[in-house]
XYZ file of C-alpha atoms in Angstrom:
335
model
C 59.422 -12.679 -10.318
C 55.972 -11.159 -10.798
C 54.824 -13.401 -13.687
C 55.682 -17.020 -14.586
C 58.062 -17.567 -17.486
C 55.262 -19.066 -19.587
C 53.441 -15.715 -19.461
C 56.360 -13.620 -20.681
C 54.975 -13.866 -24.240
C 51.858 -11.987 -23.078
C 54.001 -9.235 -21.517
C 55.882 -8.970 -24.820
C 52.700 -8.739 -26.930
C 51.259 -6.234 -24.428
C 54.198 -3.895 -24.985
C 54.138 -4.650 -28.723
C 50.468 -3.637 -28.916
C 51.279 -0.278 -27.343
C 54.141 0.267 -29.803
C 51.905 -0.616 -32.786
C 49.198 1.744 -31.580
C 51.648 4.611 -31.020
C 53.488 4.252 -34.339
C 50.424 3.695 -36.509
C 49.589 6.193 -39.247
C 45.834 5.482 -39.214
C 43.096 5.057 -36.640
C 42.596 1.444 -37.766
C 46.218 0.590 -36.997
C 45.893 2.318 -33.608
C 42.764 0.254 -32.934
C 44.604 -2.990 -33.810
C 47.384 -2.088 -31.373
C 44.908 -1.315 -28.597
C 43.114 -4.624 -29.190
C 46.391 -6.574 -29.052
C 47.260 -4.740 -25.867
C 43.894 -5.562 -24.301
C 43.895 -9.245 -25.268
C 47.423 -9.636 -23.899
C 46.526 -8.146 -20.536
C 43.528 -10.411 -19.845
C 45.635 -13.643 -19.496
C 47.933 -11.760 -17.122
C 44.913 -11.019 -14.887
C 43.721 -14.629 -14.727
C 47.017 -16.208 -13.659
C 45.201 -18.287 -11.033
C 41.767 -19.896 -10.956
C 40.184 -17.302 -8.715
C 36.686 -15.828 -8.877
C 37.993 -12.327 -8.077
C 40.496 -12.451 -10.950
C 37.863 -13.800 -13.339
C 35.385 -11.083 -12.373
C 38.024 -8.371 -12.804
C 39.027 -9.786 -16.198
C 35.395 -9.861 -17.370
C 34.755 -6.266 -16.243
C 37.955 -5.090 -17.901
C 37.119 -6.898 -21.157
C 33.572 -5.492 -21.373
C 34.649 -1.894 -20.734
C 37.597 -2.070 -23.111
C 35.460 -3.723 -25.780
C 32.947 -0.881 -25.447
C 35.737 1.679 -25.779
C 37.232 -0.138 -28.777
C 33.855 -0.349 -30.527
C 33.307 3.391 -30.035
C 36.874 4.077 -31.171
C 36.755 2.140 -34.453
C 33.222 3.306 -35.351
C 34.259 6.915 -34.749
C 37.326 6.391 -36.938
C 35.135 5.343 -39.847
C 32.806 8.276 -39.160
C 35.685 10.717 -39.710
C 35.199 10.403 -43.475
C 31.836 12.195 -43.223
C 31.792 14.145 -39.945
C 35.317 15.196 -39.055
C 34.877 17.091 -35.780
C 32.121 14.851 -34.410
C 34.237 11.751 -34.997
C 37.218 13.334 -33.230
C 35.064 14.144 -30.198
C 33.799 10.539 -30.092
C 37.369 9.201 -30.388
C 38.315 11.549 -27.561
C 35.537 10.135 -25.363
C 36.552 6.554 -26.236
C 40.126 7.274 -25.149
C 38.860 8.803 -21.902
C 36.930 5.588 -21.266
C 40.077 3.519 -21.799
C 42.083 5.863 -19.565
C 39.462 5.672 -16.777
C 39.250 9.442 -16.651
C 36.236 11.026 -14.976
C 33.320 10.781 -15.656
C 34.184 7.355 -17.162
C 36.093 6.209 -14.087
C 33.399 3.960 -12.611
C 34.996 0.697 -13.802
C 38.561 1.416 -12.696
C 38.327 1.015 -8.869
C 36.153 -2.088 -9.254
C 38.637 -3.765 -11.597
C 41.604 -2.740 -9.439
C 39.962 -4.269 -6.372
C 40.101 -7.733 -7.955
C 43.729 -7.590 -9.129
C 47.064 -8.429 -7.566
C 49.771 -5.769 -7.232
C 51.774 -6.614 -10.414
C 48.605 -6.360 -12.519
C 47.713 -3.106 -10.737
C 51.067 -1.675 -11.786
C 50.513 -2.675 -15.434
C 46.947 -1.326 -15.493
C 47.956 2.010 -13.948
C 51.057 2.609 -16.067
C 51.758 0.657 -19.267
C 48.091 0.204 -20.186
C 47.597 3.987 -20.185
C 50.617 4.848 -22.314
C 49.143 4.232 -25.782
C 45.748 5.945 -25.133
C 47.505 9.009 -23.731
C 49.784 9.342 -26.751
C 46.751 8.948 -29.044
C 45.024 11.624 -26.961
C 47.923 13.997 -27.597
C 47.483 13.421 -31.353
C 43.869 14.641 -31.131
C 44.556 18.105 -29.726
C 44.367 19.944 -33.037
C 41.868 22.678 -32.133
C 40.906 24.786 -29.148
C 37.623 22.928 -28.518
C 39.351 19.630 -27.720
C 41.975 21.407 -25.605
C 39.213 23.024 -23.521
C 37.524 19.619 -23.185
C 40.786 18.088 -21.959
C 41.135 20.832 -19.328
C 37.514 20.356 -18.196
C 37.802 16.568 -17.868
C 41.146 16.897 -16.104
C 39.549 19.159 -13.469
C 36.747 16.623 -13.097
C 39.267 13.786 -12.716
C 41.166 15.735 -10.071
C 38.013 16.249 -7.996
C 36.808 12.640 -8.385
C 40.251 11.165 -7.674
C 40.620 13.256 -4.521
C 37.131 12.870 -3.042
C 36.765 9.217 -4.060
C 39.796 8.153 -2.040
C 38.465 9.497 1.264
C 37.404 7.026 3.996
C 38.569 3.948 2.084
C 40.111 0.927 3.793
C 41.289 -0.997 0.706
C 44.779 -0.038 -0.440
C 44.019 -1.066 -4.036
C 41.068 1.339 -4.237
C 43.197 4.109 -2.740
C 45.837 3.530 -5.439
C 43.050 3.479 -8.064
C 41.669 6.889 -7.091
C 45.226 8.176 -6.768
C 45.829 7.079 -10.356
C 42.701 8.965 -11.477
C 44.014 12.070 -9.718
C 47.448 11.765 -11.334
C 45.701 11.316 -14.681
C 44.313 14.839 -14.305
C 47.839 16.273 -13.970
C 49.010 14.358 -17.046
C 46.004 15.488 -19.093
C 46.730 19.117 -18.204
C 50.350 18.508 -19.219
C 49.140 17.069 -22.556
C 47.130 20.239 -23.212
C 50.197 22.433 -22.552
C 52.880 20.454 -24.377
C 53.692 17.108 -25.967
C 56.857 16.203 -24.063
C 56.330 17.241 -20.478
C 53.519 14.783 -19.727
C 55.900 11.942 -20.637
C 58.350 13.113 -17.943
C 55.489 13.129 -15.432
C 54.412 9.665 -16.594
C 57.908 8.176 -16.238
C 58.400 9.549 -12.715
C 54.915 8.376 -11.694
C 55.646 4.905 -13.103
C 58.841 4.526 -11.063
C 57.145 5.663 -7.854
C 54.199 3.331 -8.482
C 56.614 0.460 -9.169
C 58.294 0.926 -5.792
C 54.936 1.035 -3.972
C 53.314 -1.929 -5.729
C 56.419 -4.126 -5.458
C 56.653 -3.349 -1.741
C 52.977 -4.132 -1.133
C 53.345 -7.307 -3.226
C 56.336 -8.544 -1.231
C 54.596 -7.792 2.057
C 51.140 -8.998 0.826
C 49.218 -5.961 2.055
C 45.769 -5.214 0.658
C 43.873 -3.374 3.406
C 44.711 -0.976 6.216
C 44.182 -3.787 8.719
C 46.984 -5.763 7.044
C 49.360 -2.976 8.021
C 48.671 -3.715 11.694
C 48.364 -7.500 11.597
C 51.628 -8.229 9.790
C 55.224 -7.320 10.614
C 55.134 -3.969 8.841
C 55.324 -2.055 12.115
C 59.110 -2.175 12.109
C 60.975 1.082 11.741
C 62.389 0.165 8.316
C 59.049 -0.751 6.752
C 57.380 2.304 8.235
C 59.984 4.648 6.767
C 60.037 2.988 3.323
C 56.265 2.896 2.868
C 55.796 6.410 4.283
C 58.394 7.937 1.953
C 56.888 6.169 -1.047
C 53.383 7.412 -0.266
C 54.548 10.964 0.411
C 56.434 10.966 -2.880
C 53.336 9.695 -4.679
C 51.344 12.514 -3.084
C 53.826 15.086 -4.366
C 55.108 16.382 -1.046
C 58.395 18.303 -1.325
C 61.284 17.530 -1.306
C 60.508 14.035 -2.653
C 60.774 13.089 -6.316
C 57.016 13.158 -6.906
C 56.985 16.907 -6.300
C 59.381 17.675 -9.194
C 56.922 17.147 -12.128
C 54.110 18.853 -10.221
C 56.310 21.830 -9.490
C 57.339 22.140 -13.144
C 53.709 21.869 -14.251
C 52.628 24.508 -11.701
C 55.187 26.932 -13.118
C 54.030 26.177 -16.655
C 50.369 26.733 -15.770
C 51.164 30.029 -14.028
C 53.030 31.234 -17.108
C 50.008 30.322 -19.263
C 47.557 32.038 -16.845
C 45.711 28.781 -16.146
C 44.819 29.769 -12.583
C 41.405 28.102 -12.338
C 42.599 24.574 -13.332
C 45.647 25.079 -11.102
C 43.412 25.833 -8.112
C 41.462 22.587 -8.533
C 44.625 20.521 -9.075
C 46.319 21.914 -5.971
C 43.150 21.489 -3.917
C 42.880 17.842 -5.014
C 46.580 17.263 -4.264
C 46.014 18.406 -0.665
C 43.120 15.964 -0.273
C 45.170 13.076 -1.671
C 47.949 13.916 0.778
C 45.337 13.674 3.529
C 44.383 10.066 2.808
C 48.054 9.145 2.384
C 48.690 10.597 5.840
C 45.887 8.397 7.214
C 48.029 5.405 6.258
C 51.263 6.912 7.561
C 49.780 7.846 10.960
C 49.176 4.129 11.546
C 52.902 3.490 11.241
C 53.733 6.389 13.567
C 51.380 5.027 16.237
C 52.689 1.478 15.935
C 56.303 2.568 16.354
C 55.607 2.810 20.081
C 57.336 -0.238 21.669
C 54.400 -0.755 24.042
C 52.022 -1.286 21.102
C 54.464 -3.335 19.077
C 52.672 -6.587 19.796
C 53.882 -8.435 16.707
C 57.323 -9.903 17.364
C 58.024 -11.259 13.861
C 61.485 -10.559 12.537
C 62.520 -9.985 8.976
C 66.169 -9.601 8.003
C 67.377 -6.422 6.355
C 68.890 -8.356 3.448
C 65.423 -9.324 2.196
C 64.513 -5.618 2.105
C 67.448 -4.556 -0.066
C 65.503 -4.448 -3.400
C 62.753 -2.389 -1.769
C 65.309 0.023 -0.322
C 66.940 0.465 -3.732
C 63.577 1.334 -5.311
C 62.748 3.725 -2.485
C 65.970 5.694 -2.974
C 64.500 6.927 -6.281
C 62.174 9.104 -4.197
C 65.116 11.126 -2.863
C 66.157 12.593 -6.217
C 64.160 15.669 -5.240
C 66.651 16.300 -2.428
C 69.330 16.923 -5.067
C 67.249 19.601 -6.821
C 68.947 22.600 -5.106
C 72.294 21.386 -6.494
C 70.830 21.728 -9.994
C 70.109 25.434 -9.437
C 73.583 25.977 -7.988
C 75.106 24.496 -11.153
C 72.969 26.789 -13.316
């Protein structure tokens, strides 16, 4: 189990804070939900007395407190200056989402977390701000701002992940890149981004749970431990390729649907930057996968540790989710 039983109450209040924020009818109620969500996540970071966890919790608290202060002050400002307050609320939500150019805190916080907390920070913690962001898109100015910041997030998430050795930072910049796709989906429709978010959450769950079980944090850990077996190489490679959106894996399905939607709406310039960034992210995923391909050579397989296949059954079940994309041609045959 990822968290001790005594911390289940914090997981419950974390989800409850997101629900309160989503279902609120005022900006004050949304702010209360975001604060409950933030204060529930901090104890989950500091599960152990560790300086890295404490530093990550402090950085996360300061940034989220800054975003919350800007959010609630902008909500009160809406009584006098309507459009200015909505722009400030929009910027506060971008800060909470770690979207470029407010992404500077996200890789640093992710570097000090364990894999279960990384999964929560990259998925559940972004659900409420993204739904609040979809509520804001009431005029063309904010929609154009969303498209601009999504392009910026795509470029930063792609270029920032190059030449990194820490797996947690690679996942952090990958999350920033996926945020750009979801923000474009928010600007085109209210429902489709949720499909993208759900598929991304399942793929991220399979990757983080696998890295947590194998205790891998850097590229050197991939060589030093027993992950050079054929099974581990295949599972991790398929997960990373699905996260990168390579067909025919599951991660390609929402990107393909969004590409078709953007072509129909004549959004060629944002589509160019998103596809260009997706190619770069696939490049630094392939850097990880090439390590496994090299280590499959029996001559270089210097680590003789053995791990039974029964212990890998949960990871294999989660990885099979990535093969839903293989069934996509059957869908068109049925139509």
